mmCIF file of C-alpha atoms in Angstrom:
data_model
loop_
_atom_site.group_PDB
_atom_site.id
_atom_site.type_symbol
_atom_site.label_atom_id
_atom_site.label_comp_id
_atom_site.label_asym_id
_atom_site.label_seq_id
_atom_site.Cartn_x
_atom_site.Cartn_y
_atom_site.Cartn_z
ATOM 1 C CA UNK F 95 -9.957 -10.175 23.302
ATOM 2 C CA UNK F 96 -5.714 -10.460 23.675
ATOM 3 C CA UNK F 97 -3.012 -13.259 22.912
ATOM 4 C CA UNK F 98 0.810 -13.598 23.108
ATOM 5 C CA UNK F 99 1.991 -13.530 19.334
ATOM 6 C CA UNK F 100 5.308 -15.499 20.464
ATOM 7 C CA UNK F 101 3.414 -18.274 22.277
ATOM 8 C CA UNK F 102 -0.182 -18.681 20.504
ATOM 9 C CA UNK F 103 -1.224 -18.507 17.139
ATOM 10 C CA UNK F 104 -3.777 -15.870 16.330
ATOM 11 C CA UNK F 105 -7.287 -16.460 17.434
ATOM 12 C CA UNK F 106 -8.651 -14.608 14.281
ATOM 13 C CA UNK F 107 -8.816 -16.393 11.211
ATOM 14 C CA UNK F 108 -6.359 -13.585 9.857
ATOM 15 C CA UNK F 109 -3.428 -12.442 11.724
ATOM 16 C CA UNK F 110 -4.396 -8.340 12.475
ATOM 17 C CA UNK F 111 -0.649 -7.855 13.274
ATOM 18 C CA UNK F 112 0.245 -6.159 10.054
ATOM 19 C CA UNK F 113 -3.196 -5.063 10.253
ATOM 20 C CA UNK F 114 -2.566 -2.700 12.869
ATOM 21 C CA UNK F 115 0.819 -0.095 11.868
ATOM 22 C CA UNK F 116 -1.388 1.524 9.169
ATOM 23 C CA UNK F 117 -0.536 2.616 6.580
ATOM 24 C CA UNK F 118 3.078 1.298 5.565
ATOM 25 C CA UNK F 119 4.910 3.326 2.938
ATOM 26 C CA UNK F 120 6.230 1.301 0.197
ATOM 27 C CA UNK F 121 10.182 1.030 -0.401
ATOM 28 C CA UNK F 122 9.662 -0.030 -4.250
ATOM 29 C CA UNK F 123 13.236 -0.692 -4.673
ATOM 30 C CA UNK F 124 15.296 -0.701 -7.326
ATOM 31 C CA UNK F 125 18.994 -2.357 -7.759
ATOM 32 C CA UNK F 126 21.486 -4.042 -9.506
ATOM 33 C CA UNK F 127 23.310 -7.177 -8.684
ATOM 34 C CA UNK F 128 27.096 -7.339 -9.041
ATOM 35 C CA UNK F 129 26.755 -9.413 -12.509
ATOM 36 C CA UNK F 130 24.780 -7.000 -13.696
ATOM 37 C CA UNK F 131 21.384 -7.906 -13.201
ATOM 38 C CA UNK F 132 18.614 -5.300 -12.860
ATOM 39 C CA UNK F 133 15.793 -5.713 -9.853
ATOM 40 C CA UNK F 134 12.902 -4.127 -8.611
ATOM 41 C CA UNK F 135 10.703 -5.193 -5.510
ATOM 42 C CA UNK F 136 8.325 -3.582 -3.121
ATOM 43 C CA UNK F 137 9.174 -3.565 0.892
ATOM 44 C CA UNK F 138 6.178 -2.616 3.283
ATOM 45 C CA UNK F 139 8.996 -2.093 6.226
ATOM 46 C CA UNK F 140 10.399 0.978 4.840
ATOM 47 C CA UNK F 141 10.893 4.202 6.407
ATOM 48 C CA UNK F 142 12.979 7.353 7.125
ATOM 49 C CA UNK F 143 15.346 7.605 9.612
ATOM 50 C CA UNK F 144 16.553 11.083 10.058
ATOM 51 C CA UNK F 145 17.134 14.185 7.796
ATOM 52 C CA UNK F 146 20.795 15.611 8.997
ATOM 53 C CA UNK F 147 21.787 13.849 6.718
ATOM 54 C CA UNK F 148 18.789 12.249 5.266
ATOM 55 C CA UNK F 149 18.827 8.192 5.816
ATOM 56 C CA UNK F 150 16.235 5.637 5.745
ATOM 57 C CA UNK F 151 16.087 2.021 6.033
ATOM 58 C CA UNK F 152 13.801 -0.781 5.136
ATOM 59 C CA UNK F 153 14.144 -4.782 6.432
ATOM 60 C CA UNK F 154 13.447 -7.897 4.659
ATOM 61 C CA UNK F 155 12.708 -11.243 6.118
ATOM 62 C CA UNK F 156 14.369 -14.218 4.672
ATOM 63 C CA UNK F 157 12.820 -16.992 2.051
ATOM 64 C CA UNK F 158 11.423 -20.046 3.839
ATOM 65 C CA UNK F 159 14.783 -21.879 2.532
ATOM 66 C CA UNK F 160 16.888 -19.146 4.203
ATOM 67 C CA UNK F 161 18.260 -17.356 1.081
ATOM 68 C CA UNK F 162 18.355 -13.229 1.673
ATOM 69 C CA UNK F 163 16.229 -11.199 -0.695
ATOM 70 C CA UNK F 164 17.957 -9.666 -3.934
ATOM 71 C CA UNK F 165 17.620 -6.363 -3.227
ATOM 72 C CA UNK F 166 19.513 -6.729 0.302
ATOM 73 C CA UNK F 167 22.624 -8.788 -1.569
ATOM 74 C CA UNK F 168 22.687 -6.187 -4.486
ATOM 75 C CA UNK F 169 22.801 -3.210 -2.172
ATOM 76 C CA UNK F 170 25.699 -4.913 0.018
ATOM 77 C CA UNK F 171 27.479 -5.969 -3.207
ATOM 78 C CA UNK F 172 26.848 -2.342 -5.715
ATOM 79 C CA UNK F 173 26.594 -0.090 -2.379
ATOM 80 C CA UNK F 174 23.746 1.545 -3.959
ATOM 81 C CA UNK F 175 19.693 1.234 -4.619
ATOM 82 C CA UNK F 176 16.975 3.599 -5.758
ATOM 83 C CA UNK F 177 13.904 4.304 -4.064
ATOM 84 C CA UNK F 178 10.956 4.623 -6.153
ATOM 85 C CA UNK F 179 7.758 6.416 -4.759
ATOM 86 C CA UNK F 180 4.769 4.084 -5.517
ATOM 87 C CA UNK F 181 1.725 5.807 -6.756
ATOM 88 C CA UNK F 182 -1.701 4.600 -7.638
ATOM 89 C CA UNK F 183 -1.028 4.800 -11.403
ATOM 90 C CA UNK F 184 1.676 2.105 -11.126
ATOM 91 C CA UNK F 185 -0.027 -0.196 -8.413
ATOM 92 C CA UNK F 186 0.137 -2.517 -11.095
ATOM 93 C CA UNK F 187 3.593 -2.424 -11.553
ATOM 94 C CA UNK F 188 4.411 -2.546 -8.070
ATOM 95 C CA UNK F 189 2.060 -5.922 -7.718
ATOM 96 C CA UNK F 190 3.739 -7.399 -10.780
ATOM 97 C CA UNK F 191 7.408 -6.308 -9.057
ATOM 98 C CA UNK F 192 6.383 -8.392 -5.995
ATOM 99 C CA UNK F 193 7.023 -11.896 -7.716
ATOM 100 C CA UNK F 194 9.616 -13.900 -6.649
ATOM 101 C CA UNK F 195 11.744 -14.366 -9.703
ATOM 102 C CA UNK F 196 15.209 -16.493 -10.046
ATOM 103 C CA UNK F 197 18.209 -14.257 -9.405
ATOM 104 C CA UNK F 198 19.436 -13.967 -13.102
ATOM 105 C CA UNK F 199 15.914 -12.862 -13.988
ATOM 106 C CA UNK F 200 15.027 -8.769 -14.032
ATOM 107 C CA UNK F 201 11.566 -8.015 -12.937
ATOM 108 C CA UNK F 202 11.797 -5.069 -15.140
ATOM 109 C CA UNK F 203 11.757 -7.097 -17.837
ATOM 110 C CA UNK F 204 7.645 -7.976 -17.141
ATOM 111 C CA UNK F 205 6.835 -4.090 -16.311
ATOM 112 C CA UNK F 206 5.464 -1.519 -18.584
ATOM 113 C CA UNK F 207 7.739 0.942 -17.015
ATOM 114 C CA UNK F 208 10.771 3.221 -18.659
ATOM 115 C CA UNK F 209 14.096 2.759 -17.239
ATOM 116 C CA UNK F 210 15.879 5.346 -16.372
ATOM 117 C CA UNK F 211 19.539 5.616 -14.382
ATOM 118 C CA UNK F 212 20.949 7.127 -11.361
ATOM 119 C CA UNK F 213 23.641 9.776 -11.388
ATOM 120 C CA UNK F 214 25.679 8.492 -8.662
ATOM 121 C CA UNK F 215 25.762 4.522 -9.746
ATOM 122 C CA UNK F 216 24.434 2.777 -12.506
ATOM 123 C CA UNK F 217 21.231 1.815 -10.738
ATOM 124 C CA UNK F 218 18.036 1.432 -12.808
ATOM 125 C CA UNK F 219 14.977 4.118 -11.859
ATOM 126 C CA UNK F 220 11.305 3.942 -12.901
ATOM 127 C CA UNK F 221 10.971 7.314 -15.123
ATOM 128 C CA UNK F 222 7.047 7.339 -14.545
ATOM 129 C CA UNK F 223 7.680 7.420 -10.846
ATOM 130 C CA UNK F 224 7.811 11.273 -9.759
ATOM 131 C CA UNK F 225 9.980 10.631 -7.371
ATOM 132 C CA UNK F 226 13.344 8.838 -6.433
ATOM 133 C CA UNK F 227 15.974 8.800 -3.943
ATOM 134 C CA UNK F 228 19.339 7.612 -4.678
ATOM 135 C CA UNK F 229 20.499 5.618 -1.807
ATOM 136 C CA UNK F 230 23.682 4.726 -0.576
ATOM 137 C CA UNK F 231 24.517 1.504 1.286
ATOM 138 C CA UNK F 232 25.899 2.220 4.700
ATOM 139 C CA UNK F 233 25.110 -0.981 6.967
ATOM 140 C CA UNK F 234 23.017 -4.023 7.595
ATOM 141 C CA UNK F 235 21.895 -5.226 10.989
ATOM 142 C CA UNK F 236 20.413 -9.147 11.270
ATOM 143 C CA UNK F 237 17.920 -10.491 13.570
ATOM 144 C CA UNK F 238 17.350 -14.024 13.784
ATOM 145 C CA UNK F 239 13.764 -14.974 13.875
ATOM 146 C CA UNK F 240 12.091 -18.047 15.512
ATOM 147 C CA UNK F 241 12.053 -19.208 11.646
ATOM 148 C CA UNK F 242 14.183 -18.805 8.526
ATOM 149 C CA UNK F 243 11.371 -16.541 6.974
ATOM 150 C CA UNK F 244 10.945 -14.783 10.186
ATOM 151 C CA UNK F 245 14.817 -13.547 10.348
ATOM 152 C CA UNK F 246 15.118 -9.794 8.660
ATOM 153 C CA UNK F 247 17.724 -7.897 7.186
ATOM 154 C CA UNK F 248 17.654 -4.227 8.429
ATOM 155 C CA UNK F 249 19.259 -2.171 5.363
ATOM 156 C CA UNK F 250 20.577 1.111 6.334
ATOM 157 C CA UNK F 251 21.375 4.102 3.597
ATOM 158 C CA UNK F 252 21.901 7.925 3.248
ATOM 159 C CA UNK F 253 20.118 9.642 0.642
ATOM 160 C CA UNK F 254 22.842 11.118 -1.866
ATOM 161 C CA UNK F 255 20.364 12.447 -4.805
ATOM 162 C CA UNK F 256 16.734 13.313 -4.775
ATOM 163 C CA UNK F 257 15.014 13.612 -7.930
ATOM 164 C CA UNK F 258 11.626 14.983 -8.503
ATOM 165 C CA UNK F 259 9.442 15.554 -11.248
ATOM 166 C CA UNK F 260 8.838 19.433 -11.682
ATOM 167 C CA UNK F 261 5.180 18.580 -12.657
ATOM 168 C CA UNK F 262 4.334 17.502 -9.178
ATOM 169 C CA UNK F 263 5.630 20.598 -7.372
ATOM 170 C CA UNK F 264 3.158 23.119 -6.583
ATOM 171 C CA UNK F 265 3.587 26.968 -6.777
ATOM 172 C CA UNK F 266 4.438 27.229 -2.949
ATOM 173 C CA UNK F 267 6.969 24.800 -3.462
ATOM 174 C CA UNK F 268 4.762 21.489 -1.619
ATOM 175 C CA UNK F 269 5.038 18.670 -3.604
ATOM 176 C CA UNK F 270 1.149 18.203 -5.060
ATOM 177 C CA UNK F 271 0.540 14.766 -3.210
ATOM 178 C CA UNK F 272 -3.166 14.661 -4.026
ATOM 179 C CA UNK F 273 -1.926 14.815 -7.664
ATOM 180 C CA UNK F 274 0.644 12.098 -7.016
ATOM 181 C CA UNK F 275 -1.575 9.813 -5.262
ATOM 182 C CA UNK F 276 1.322 7.663 -3.194
ATOM 183 C CA UNK F 277 -0.130 4.148 -2.268
ATOM 184 C CA UNK F 278 0.383 2.402 0.842
ATOM 185 C CA UNK F 279 0.676 -0.785 2.316
ATOM 186 C CA UNK F 280 -2.405 -2.049 4.943
ATOM 187 C CA UNK F 281 -2.599 -5.661 6.179
ATOM 188 C CA UNK F 282 -3.685 -8.730 4.129
ATOM 189 C CA UNK F 283 -3.923 -7.950 0.589
ATOM 190 C CA UNK F 284 -5.040 -4.711 1.359
ATOM 191 C CA UNK F 285 -3.574 -1.050 0.096
ATOM 192 C CA UNK F 286 -4.977 2.496 0.459
ATOM 193 C CA UNK F 287 -3.970 5.769 -1.355
ATOM 194 C CA UNK F 288 -2.986 9.104 0.079
ATOM 195 C CA UNK F 289 -5.296 11.512 -1.239
ATOM 196 C CA UNK F 290 -7.238 13.203 1.625
ATOM 197 C CA UNK F 291 -5.013 15.691 3.718
ATOM 198 C CA UNK F 292 -5.403 18.243 6.600
ATOM 199 C CA UNK F 293 -3.066 20.099 8.387
ATOM 200 C CA UNK F 294 -2.502 20.800 12.220
ATOM 201 C CA UNK F 295 0.708 22.945 13.007
ATOM 202 C CA UNK F 296 2.576 22.566 16.505
ATOM 203 C CA UNK F 297 2.282 25.885 17.849
ATOM 204 C CA UNK F 298 5.543 27.983 16.954
ATOM 205 C CA UNK F 299 6.910 25.200 14.969
ATOM 206 C CA UNK F 300 6.284 27.336 11.417
ATOM 207 C CA UNK F 301 9.983 27.916 10.612
ATOM 208 C CA UNK F 302 10.657 24.323 11.483
ATOM 209 C CA UNK F 303 8.199 22.858 8.798
ATOM 210 C CA UNK F 304 9.850 24.830 6.202
ATOM 211 C CA UNK F 305 13.170 23.267 7.060
ATOM 212 C CA UNK F 306 11.344 19.467 7.416
ATOM 213 C CA UNK F 307 12.009 19.854 11.116
ATOM 214 C CA UNK F 308 7.918 19.578 11.536
ATOM 215 C CA UNK F 309 8.473 16.540 14.150
ATOM 216 C CA UNK F 310 10.878 19.019 16.354
ATOM 217 C CA UNK F 311 9.567 20.122 19.503
ATOM 218 C CA UNK F 312 11.031 20.511 23.063
ATOM 219 C CA UNK F 313 7.750 18.877 24.363
ATOM 220 C CA UNK F 314 8.614 15.325 22.858
#
């Protein structure tokens, strides 16, 4: 089977596109509006960009009526947002926070989580999330789609502070991912849990791995 997705509909009853790039890390992003309304929502188009300095990005599709997502507007207006690691224990809160609410309502009011606040700006964070990034907004790149909902805002940000719960740090200094159980997005309404880890070391890359440079190789 093959088809041109920009020219013809999917021949399958469910579009396979998003189920091919998997698993996708979840950007569970909290922010605050210029009016002070606190917001949190999950984005499955989220990724780190580089490590020196640490930078991240996420993309947000517009609503069908052309409105832009609150997280995008909040980041642009205030200059900050926070990434909260989404875990298996927090899965229900992550799912509830995906609801589309009016801009004057806060998703936090519907969640059974505890609010903490970032150091650099008064941005709410989820205390129960074991890892948080305070992200300083850098820029927005807009790409027009074939429809209003297909148009996206790509937000670039620099990580200014990292919060890690000491309880998820192993004696060797690594994060205990099997204890954290991060969740990731698959296609459709499906998710997965990171709970099976195996190691493969690039020859000669042990020193790079300690500095977070494990992907650096002269062969790539």
